[in-house]
Coordinates of C-alpha atoms in Angstrom, one line a residue:
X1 CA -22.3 96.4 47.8
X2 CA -21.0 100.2 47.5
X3 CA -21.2 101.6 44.1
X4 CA -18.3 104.0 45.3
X5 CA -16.4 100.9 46.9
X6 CA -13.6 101.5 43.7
X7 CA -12.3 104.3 42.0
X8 CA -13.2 104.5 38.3
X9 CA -10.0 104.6 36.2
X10 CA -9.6 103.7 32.3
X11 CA -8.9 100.0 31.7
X12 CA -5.1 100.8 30.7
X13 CA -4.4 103.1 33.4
X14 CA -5.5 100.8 35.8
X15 CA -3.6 98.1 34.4
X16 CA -0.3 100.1 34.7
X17 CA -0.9 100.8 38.5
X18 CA -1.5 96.9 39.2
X19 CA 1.4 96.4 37.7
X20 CA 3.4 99.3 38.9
X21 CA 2.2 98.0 42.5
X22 CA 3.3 94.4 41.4
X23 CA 6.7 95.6 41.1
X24 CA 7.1 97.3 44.0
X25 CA 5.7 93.6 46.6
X26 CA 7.4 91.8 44.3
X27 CA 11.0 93.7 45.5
X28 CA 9.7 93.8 48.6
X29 CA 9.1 90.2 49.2
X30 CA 12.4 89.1 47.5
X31 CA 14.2 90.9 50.6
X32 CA 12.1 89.0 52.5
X33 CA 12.7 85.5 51.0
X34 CA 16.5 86.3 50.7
X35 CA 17.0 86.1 54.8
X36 CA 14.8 83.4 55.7
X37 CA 17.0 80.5 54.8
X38 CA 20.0 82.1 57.0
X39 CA 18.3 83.7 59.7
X40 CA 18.5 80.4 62.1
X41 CA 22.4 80.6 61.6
X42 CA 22.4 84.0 62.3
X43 CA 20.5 83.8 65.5
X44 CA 22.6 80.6 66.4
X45 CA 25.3 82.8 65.5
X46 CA 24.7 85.2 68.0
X47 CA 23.2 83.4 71.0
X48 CA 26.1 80.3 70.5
X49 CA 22.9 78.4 70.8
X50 CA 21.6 75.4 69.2
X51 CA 19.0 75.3 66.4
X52 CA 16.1 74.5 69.3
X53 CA 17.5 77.8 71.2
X54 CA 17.7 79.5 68.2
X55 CA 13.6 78.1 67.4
X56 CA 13.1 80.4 71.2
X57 CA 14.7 83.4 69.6
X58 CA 13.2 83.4 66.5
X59 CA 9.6 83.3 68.3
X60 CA 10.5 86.8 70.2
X61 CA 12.1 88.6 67.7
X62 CA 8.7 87.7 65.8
X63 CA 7.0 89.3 69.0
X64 CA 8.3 92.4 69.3
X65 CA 7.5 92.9 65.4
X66 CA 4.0 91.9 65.8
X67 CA 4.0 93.8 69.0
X68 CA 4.7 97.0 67.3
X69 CA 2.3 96.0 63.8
X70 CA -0.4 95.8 66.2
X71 CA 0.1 98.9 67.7
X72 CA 0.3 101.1 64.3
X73 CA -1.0 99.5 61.8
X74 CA -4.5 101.1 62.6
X75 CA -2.2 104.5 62.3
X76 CA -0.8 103.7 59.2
X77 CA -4.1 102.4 57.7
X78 CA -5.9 105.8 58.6
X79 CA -2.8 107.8 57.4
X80 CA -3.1 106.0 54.5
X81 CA -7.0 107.0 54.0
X82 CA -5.8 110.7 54.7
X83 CA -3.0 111.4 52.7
X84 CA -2.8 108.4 50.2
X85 CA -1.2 105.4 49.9
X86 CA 2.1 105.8 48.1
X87 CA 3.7 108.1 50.8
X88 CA 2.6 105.6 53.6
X89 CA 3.9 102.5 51.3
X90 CA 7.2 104.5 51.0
X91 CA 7.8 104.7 54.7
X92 CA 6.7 101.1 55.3
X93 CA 9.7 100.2 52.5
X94 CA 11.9 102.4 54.1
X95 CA 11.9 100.8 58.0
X96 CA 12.3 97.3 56.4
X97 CA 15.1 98.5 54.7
X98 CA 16.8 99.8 58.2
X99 CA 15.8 96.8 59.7
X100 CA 17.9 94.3 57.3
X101 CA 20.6 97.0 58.0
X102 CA 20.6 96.2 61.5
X103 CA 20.2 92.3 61.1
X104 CA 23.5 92.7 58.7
X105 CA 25.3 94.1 60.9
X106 CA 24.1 93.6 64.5
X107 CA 26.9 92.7 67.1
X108 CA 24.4 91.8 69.8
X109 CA 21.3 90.2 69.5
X110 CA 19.7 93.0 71.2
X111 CA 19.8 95.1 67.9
X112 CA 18.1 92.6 65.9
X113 CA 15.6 93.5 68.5
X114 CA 15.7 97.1 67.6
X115 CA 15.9 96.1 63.9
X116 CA 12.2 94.6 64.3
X117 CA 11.1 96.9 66.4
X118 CA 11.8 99.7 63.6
X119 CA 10.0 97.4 61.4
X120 CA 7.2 96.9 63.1
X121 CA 6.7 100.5 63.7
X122 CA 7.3 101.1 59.9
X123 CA 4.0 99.3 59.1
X124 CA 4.0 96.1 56.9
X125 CA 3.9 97.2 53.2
X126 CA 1.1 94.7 52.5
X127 CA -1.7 97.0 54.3
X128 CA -1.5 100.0 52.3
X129 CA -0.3 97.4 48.9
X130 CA -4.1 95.6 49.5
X131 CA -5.9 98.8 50.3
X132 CA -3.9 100.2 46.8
X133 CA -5.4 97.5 45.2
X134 CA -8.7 97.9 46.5
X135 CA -8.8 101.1 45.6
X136 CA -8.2 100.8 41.9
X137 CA -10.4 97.2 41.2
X138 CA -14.0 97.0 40.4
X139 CA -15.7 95.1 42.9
X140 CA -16.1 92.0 40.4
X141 CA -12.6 91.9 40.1
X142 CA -11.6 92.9 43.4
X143 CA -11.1 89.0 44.7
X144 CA -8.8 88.2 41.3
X145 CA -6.8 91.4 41.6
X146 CA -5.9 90.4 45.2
X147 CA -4.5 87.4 43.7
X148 CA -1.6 89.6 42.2
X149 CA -0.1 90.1 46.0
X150 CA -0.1 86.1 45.9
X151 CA 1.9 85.9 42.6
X152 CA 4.4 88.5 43.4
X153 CA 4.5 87.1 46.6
X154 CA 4.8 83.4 44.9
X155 CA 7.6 85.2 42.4
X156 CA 9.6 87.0 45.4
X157 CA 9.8 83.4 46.9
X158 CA 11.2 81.7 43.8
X159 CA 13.7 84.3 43.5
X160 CA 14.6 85.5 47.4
X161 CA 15.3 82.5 49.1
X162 CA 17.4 81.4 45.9
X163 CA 19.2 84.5 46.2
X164 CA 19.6 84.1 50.1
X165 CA 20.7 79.9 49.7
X166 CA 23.6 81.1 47.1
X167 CA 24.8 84.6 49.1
X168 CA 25.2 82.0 52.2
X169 CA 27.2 79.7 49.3
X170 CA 29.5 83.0 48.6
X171 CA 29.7 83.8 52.4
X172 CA 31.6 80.6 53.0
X173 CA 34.2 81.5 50.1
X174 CA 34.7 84.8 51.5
X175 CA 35.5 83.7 55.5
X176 CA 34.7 86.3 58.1
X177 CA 36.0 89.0 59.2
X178 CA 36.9 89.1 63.2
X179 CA 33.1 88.4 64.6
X180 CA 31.7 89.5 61.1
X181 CA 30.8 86.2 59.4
X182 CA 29.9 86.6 55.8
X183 CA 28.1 83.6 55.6
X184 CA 25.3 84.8 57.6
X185 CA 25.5 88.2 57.1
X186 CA 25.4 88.7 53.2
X187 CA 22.1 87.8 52.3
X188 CA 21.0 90.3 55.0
X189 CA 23.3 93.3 52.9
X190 CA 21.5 92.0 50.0
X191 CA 17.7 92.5 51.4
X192 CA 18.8 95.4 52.5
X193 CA 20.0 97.0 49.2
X194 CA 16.6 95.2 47.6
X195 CA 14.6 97.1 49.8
X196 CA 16.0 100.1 49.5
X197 CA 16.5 100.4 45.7
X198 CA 12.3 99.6 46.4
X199 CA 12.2 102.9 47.9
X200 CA 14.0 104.8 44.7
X201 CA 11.7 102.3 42.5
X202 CA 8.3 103.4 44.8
X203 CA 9.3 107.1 44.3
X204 CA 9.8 107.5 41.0
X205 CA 7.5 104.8 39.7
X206 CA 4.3 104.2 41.8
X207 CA 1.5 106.5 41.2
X208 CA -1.0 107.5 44.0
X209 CA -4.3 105.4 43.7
X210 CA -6.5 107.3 46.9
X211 CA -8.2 110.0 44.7
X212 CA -8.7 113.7 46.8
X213 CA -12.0 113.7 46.9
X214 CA -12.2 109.6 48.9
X215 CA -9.9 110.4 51.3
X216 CA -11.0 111.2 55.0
X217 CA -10.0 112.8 57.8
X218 CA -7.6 111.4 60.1
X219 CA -9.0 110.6 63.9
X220 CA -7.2 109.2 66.7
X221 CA -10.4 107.0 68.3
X222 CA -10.2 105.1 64.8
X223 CA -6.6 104.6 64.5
X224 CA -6.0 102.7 67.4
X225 CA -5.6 99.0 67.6
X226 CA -8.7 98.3 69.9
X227 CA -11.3 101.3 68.2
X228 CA -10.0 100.1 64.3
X229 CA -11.4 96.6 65.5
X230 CA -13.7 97.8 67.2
X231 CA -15.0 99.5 63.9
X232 CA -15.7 96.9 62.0
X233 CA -18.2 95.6 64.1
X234 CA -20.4 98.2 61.2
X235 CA -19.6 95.2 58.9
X236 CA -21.9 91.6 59.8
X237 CA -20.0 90.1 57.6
X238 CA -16.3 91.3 58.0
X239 CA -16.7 90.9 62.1
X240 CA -18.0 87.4 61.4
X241 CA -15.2 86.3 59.7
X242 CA -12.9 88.1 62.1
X243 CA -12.8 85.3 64.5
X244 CA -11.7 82.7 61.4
X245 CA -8.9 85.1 60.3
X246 CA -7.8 84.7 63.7
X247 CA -7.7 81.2 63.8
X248 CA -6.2 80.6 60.3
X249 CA -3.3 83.5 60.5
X250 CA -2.4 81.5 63.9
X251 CA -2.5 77.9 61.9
X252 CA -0.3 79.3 59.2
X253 CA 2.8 80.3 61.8
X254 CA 3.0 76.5 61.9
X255 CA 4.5 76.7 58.5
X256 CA 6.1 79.9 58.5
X257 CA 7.4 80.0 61.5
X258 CA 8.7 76.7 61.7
X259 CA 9.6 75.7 58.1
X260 CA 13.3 76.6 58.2
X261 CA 13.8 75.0 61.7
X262 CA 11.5 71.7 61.1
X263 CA 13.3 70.8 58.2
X264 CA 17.2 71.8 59.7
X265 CA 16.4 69.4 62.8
X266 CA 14.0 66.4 60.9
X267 CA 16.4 66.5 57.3
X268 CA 19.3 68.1 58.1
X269 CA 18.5 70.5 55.3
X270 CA 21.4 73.4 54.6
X271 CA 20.6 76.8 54.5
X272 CA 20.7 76.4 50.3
X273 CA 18.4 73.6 50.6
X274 CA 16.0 75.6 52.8
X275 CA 16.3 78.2 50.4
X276 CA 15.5 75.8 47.0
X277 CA 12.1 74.6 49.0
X278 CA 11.3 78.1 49.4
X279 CA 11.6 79.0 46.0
X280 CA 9.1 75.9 45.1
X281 CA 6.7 77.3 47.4
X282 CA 7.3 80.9 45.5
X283 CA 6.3 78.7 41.8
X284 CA 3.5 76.9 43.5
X285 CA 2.0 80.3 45.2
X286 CA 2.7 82.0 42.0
X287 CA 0.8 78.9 39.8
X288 CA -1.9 79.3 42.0
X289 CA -2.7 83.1 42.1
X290 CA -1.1 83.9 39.1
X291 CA -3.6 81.6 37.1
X292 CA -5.6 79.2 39.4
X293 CA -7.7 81.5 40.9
X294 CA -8.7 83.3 38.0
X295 CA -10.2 79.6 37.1
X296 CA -11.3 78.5 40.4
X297 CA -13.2 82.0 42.1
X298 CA -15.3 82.2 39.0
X299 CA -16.1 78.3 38.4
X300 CA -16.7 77.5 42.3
X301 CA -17.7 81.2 43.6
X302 CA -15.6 83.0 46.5
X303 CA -17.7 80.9 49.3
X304 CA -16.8 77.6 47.9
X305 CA -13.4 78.4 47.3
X306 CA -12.8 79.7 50.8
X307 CA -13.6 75.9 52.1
X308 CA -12.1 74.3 49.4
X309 CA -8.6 76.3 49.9
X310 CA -9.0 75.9 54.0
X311 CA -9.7 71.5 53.1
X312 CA -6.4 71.5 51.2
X313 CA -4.4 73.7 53.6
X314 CA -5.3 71.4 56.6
X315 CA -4.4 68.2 54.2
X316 CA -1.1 69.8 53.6
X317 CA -0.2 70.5 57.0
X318 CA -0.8 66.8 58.0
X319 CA 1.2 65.5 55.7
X320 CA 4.0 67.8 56.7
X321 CA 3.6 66.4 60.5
X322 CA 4.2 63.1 59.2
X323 CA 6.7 63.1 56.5
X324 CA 10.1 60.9 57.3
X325 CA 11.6 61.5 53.7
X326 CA 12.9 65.2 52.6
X327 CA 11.8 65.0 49.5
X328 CA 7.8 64.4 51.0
X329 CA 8.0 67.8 51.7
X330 CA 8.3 68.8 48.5
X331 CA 5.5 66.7 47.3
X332 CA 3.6 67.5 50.2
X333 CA 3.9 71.4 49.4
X334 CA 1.7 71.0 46.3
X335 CA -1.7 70.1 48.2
X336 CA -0.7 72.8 51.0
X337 CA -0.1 76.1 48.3
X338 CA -3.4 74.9 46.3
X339 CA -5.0 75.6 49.7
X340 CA -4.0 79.2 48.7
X341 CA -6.8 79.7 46.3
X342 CA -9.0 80.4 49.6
X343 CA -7.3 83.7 50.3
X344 CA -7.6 86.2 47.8
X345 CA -11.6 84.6 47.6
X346 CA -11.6 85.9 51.3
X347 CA -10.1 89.2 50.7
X348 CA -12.4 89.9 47.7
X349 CA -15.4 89.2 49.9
X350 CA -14.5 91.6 53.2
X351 CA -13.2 94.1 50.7
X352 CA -16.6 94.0 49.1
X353 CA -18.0 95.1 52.4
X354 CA -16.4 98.5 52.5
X355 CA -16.3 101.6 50.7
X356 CA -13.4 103.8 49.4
X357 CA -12.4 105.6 52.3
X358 CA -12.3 102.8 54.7
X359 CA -10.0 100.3 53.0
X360 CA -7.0 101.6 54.5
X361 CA -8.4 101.2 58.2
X362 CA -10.0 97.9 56.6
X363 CA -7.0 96.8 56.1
X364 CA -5.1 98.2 59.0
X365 CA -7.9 96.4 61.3
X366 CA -6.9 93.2 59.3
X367 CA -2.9 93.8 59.9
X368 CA -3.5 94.3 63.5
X369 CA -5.5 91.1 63.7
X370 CA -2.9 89.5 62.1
X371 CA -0.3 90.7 64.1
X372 CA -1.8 89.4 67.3
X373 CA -1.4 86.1 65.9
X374 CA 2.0 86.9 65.0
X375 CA 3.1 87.5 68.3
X376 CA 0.6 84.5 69.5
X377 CA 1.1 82.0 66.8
X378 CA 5.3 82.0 66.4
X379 CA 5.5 81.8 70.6
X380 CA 2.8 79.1 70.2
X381 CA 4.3 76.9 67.6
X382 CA 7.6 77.3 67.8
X383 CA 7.6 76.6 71.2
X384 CA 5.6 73.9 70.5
X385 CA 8.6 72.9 68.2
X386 CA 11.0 73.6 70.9
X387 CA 9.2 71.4 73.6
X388 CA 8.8 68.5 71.5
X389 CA 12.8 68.2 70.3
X390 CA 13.9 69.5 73.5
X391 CA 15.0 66.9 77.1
X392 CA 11.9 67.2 78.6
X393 CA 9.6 66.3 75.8
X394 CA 7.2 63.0 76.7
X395 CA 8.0 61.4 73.5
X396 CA 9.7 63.3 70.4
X397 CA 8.0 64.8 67.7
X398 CA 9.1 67.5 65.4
X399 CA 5.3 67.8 63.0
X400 CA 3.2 68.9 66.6
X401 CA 3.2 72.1 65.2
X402 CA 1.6 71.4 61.6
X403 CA -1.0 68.7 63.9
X404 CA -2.1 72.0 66.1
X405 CA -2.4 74.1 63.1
X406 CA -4.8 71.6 60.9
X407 CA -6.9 71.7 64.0
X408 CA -7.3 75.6 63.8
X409 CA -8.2 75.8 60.2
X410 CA -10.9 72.9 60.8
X411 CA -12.1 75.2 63.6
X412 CA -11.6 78.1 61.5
X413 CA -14.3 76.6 58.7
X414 CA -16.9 76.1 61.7
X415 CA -16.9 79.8 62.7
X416 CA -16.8 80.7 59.1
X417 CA -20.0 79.0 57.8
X418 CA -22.6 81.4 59.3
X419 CA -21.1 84.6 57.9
X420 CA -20.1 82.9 54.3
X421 CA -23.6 81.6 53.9
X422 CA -25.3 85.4 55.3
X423 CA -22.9 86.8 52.0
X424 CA -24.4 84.6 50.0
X425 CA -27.7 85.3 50.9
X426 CA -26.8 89.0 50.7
X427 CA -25.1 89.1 47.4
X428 CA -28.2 87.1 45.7
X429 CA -30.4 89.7 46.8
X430 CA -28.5 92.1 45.2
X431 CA -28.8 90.0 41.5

């Protein structure tokens, strides 16, 4: 462990950055939440497809994003370690915010394409948000504090989706205008005036967290996707978990890719109904992080909680393949989001690993393995989707996404074991 792995701040001042930090993913993942319900309407809307075209769509436009995360997130990690976080979080806010712009009001579906491109470029906000984190948490905190991206991110989805489920309600009322269909397109306006007013929000509010004297100087060989994985090869215990990130951020695009679209083609959900699921997955998420974890870490320790919230994720995803009734998916939700006590537990232990001026490229490193499974996992599973609704399917089934992904995380716990029981070796020796 690194006794300069965290930046010594007074108790209250540190509490006010959490919290002004909170805020600002909080915002952010509202936007998020509010398109998620209508963006299968809008792609259908666009391509005069079906819901299984629109499934194929969906899966690129999540390519090129990841596509371009992968490429510069290293670079916005290491910017991050150089100048600070809160400029680099601004400009990560501020690309999302021109990408809802162009999914509100994109003609064509090539500009949605642009739209995520932009995005992508931008940097997701949740890289520099963890590395603020880190920065300001003592290392025996460092797992609970992480839980606070899970709550706001728990919060943004009981609120956003809500949001996007009624705009879609006051698009009907309003009609459309020529090709301009208000149903569709107002949640988008409405992310996009969330995000932005996140922008205002970040630079007035947020304080910087990256003190002068931890930052480092920026270098090109460690701010590229292959040399910023490369890097943490330093790390036994960071690169040995690597390989179960992998697995599980691939797993998890059976859900999140394929939520909106399962439950359209299996239920015949609407676009509000979508939405309301969503926002009991945001009180679940928030239940769980916001005061589960800060039961469950300490009680059962970070290694147990790790295959405790990996068990209950692959539970959940089973009983999602199999559900014939709408409301099972609700029910099914609650043994799926308990699974979520596993991540912050995993985030407190590679964070751990690292000192101050590496948890931007940390955390880059981790974004740009995450966004190879986000261009990997959303072709995999909803194509997956696609082939098993579509004519040339053997036999039809809608869950062989959530089956694929339970098999991941199971394979995920078996490449986890050696490097969760060389930390615990590690951090005894250090009592």
């Amino acid at each position: 462990m690194h006794p300069s792995s965290y930046i010594y701040i007074m108790p209250v001042q540190r509490n006010a950055a959490l919290g002004f930090i909170f805020i600002t993913i909080l915002i952010d993942v509202i936007g998020f939440g509010i398109i998620i319900p209508v963006l299968p309407a809008l792609i259908k809307d666009l391509t005069n497809g079906d819901i299984t075209t629109a499934a194929k769509y969906g899966s690129w436009l999540m390519f090129a994003y990841a596509v371009m995360q992968f490429l510069f997130s290293p670079i916005i990690g290491g910017l991050s370690d150089r100048y600070g976080r809160r400029p680099v979080l601004l400009f990560s806010l501020l690309g999302l915010g021109i990408d809802y712009v162009f999914q509100a009001f994109s003609p064509t579906i090539l500009l949605l394409f642009i739209g995520r491109i932009i995005a992508g470029i931008a940097g997701a906000s949740f890289t520099t948000a963890t590395a603020y984190i880190a920065d300001i948490s003592t290392p025996e905190k460092r797992a609970q504090n992480f839980g606070l991206v899970g709550v706001a991110f728990g919060l943004g989805f009981i609120i956003g989706p809500g949001i996007g489920g009624l705009c879609a309600e006051w698009g009907k009322h309003m009609g459309s205008s020529g090709n301009f269909d208000w149903t569709v397109r107002l949640p988008f306006i409405v992310a996009a005036v969330f995000s932005l007013l996140n922008v205002l929000y970040g630079f007035f509010v947020l304080p910087e967290s990256l003190q002068k004297e931890n930052r480092r100087k920026f270098e090109w060989k460690r701010a590229n996707p292959i040399g910023s994985l490369m890097n943490i090869r330093r790390y036994p215990i960071v690169s040995g978990l690597a390989v179960s990130f992998f697995l599980i951020y691939i797993a998890a695009h059976a859900v999140q890719s394929n939520w909106a679209y399962y439950t359209i083609y299996k239920f015949n959900w609407s676009s509000l109904m979508v939405g309301i699921s969503l926002s009991v997955v945001g009180v679940l998420i928030a239940i769980v992080q916001g005061g589960l974890i800060r039961i469950t870490i300490p009680k059962l320790g970070e290694k147990n909680s790790v295959y405790a919230g990996l068990s209950l994720n692959i539970l959940g995803m089973m009983l999602f393949a199999f559900a014939d009734q709408g409301w099972m998916m609700f029910l099914f939700l609650v043994p799926y989001c308990l699974g979520g006590i596993c991540g912050p537990a995993l985030q407190g232990i590679i964070s751990n690993q690292v000192p101050a001026n590496a948890q931007g490229e940390l955390q880059g490193a981790l974004t740009s393995l995450m966004s190879i499974t986000s261009f990997i996992g959303p072709l995999i599973m909803n194509n997956i989707f696609a082939y098993f609704t579509g004519p040339k399917a053997p036999f039809i089934f809608s869950g062989m996404p959530f089956i694929l992904g339970s098999l991941l995380i199971l394979l995920s716990i078996i490449f986890a074991i050696p490097s969760l029981k060389h930390y615990h070796r590690t951090k005894k020796s250090e009592l």
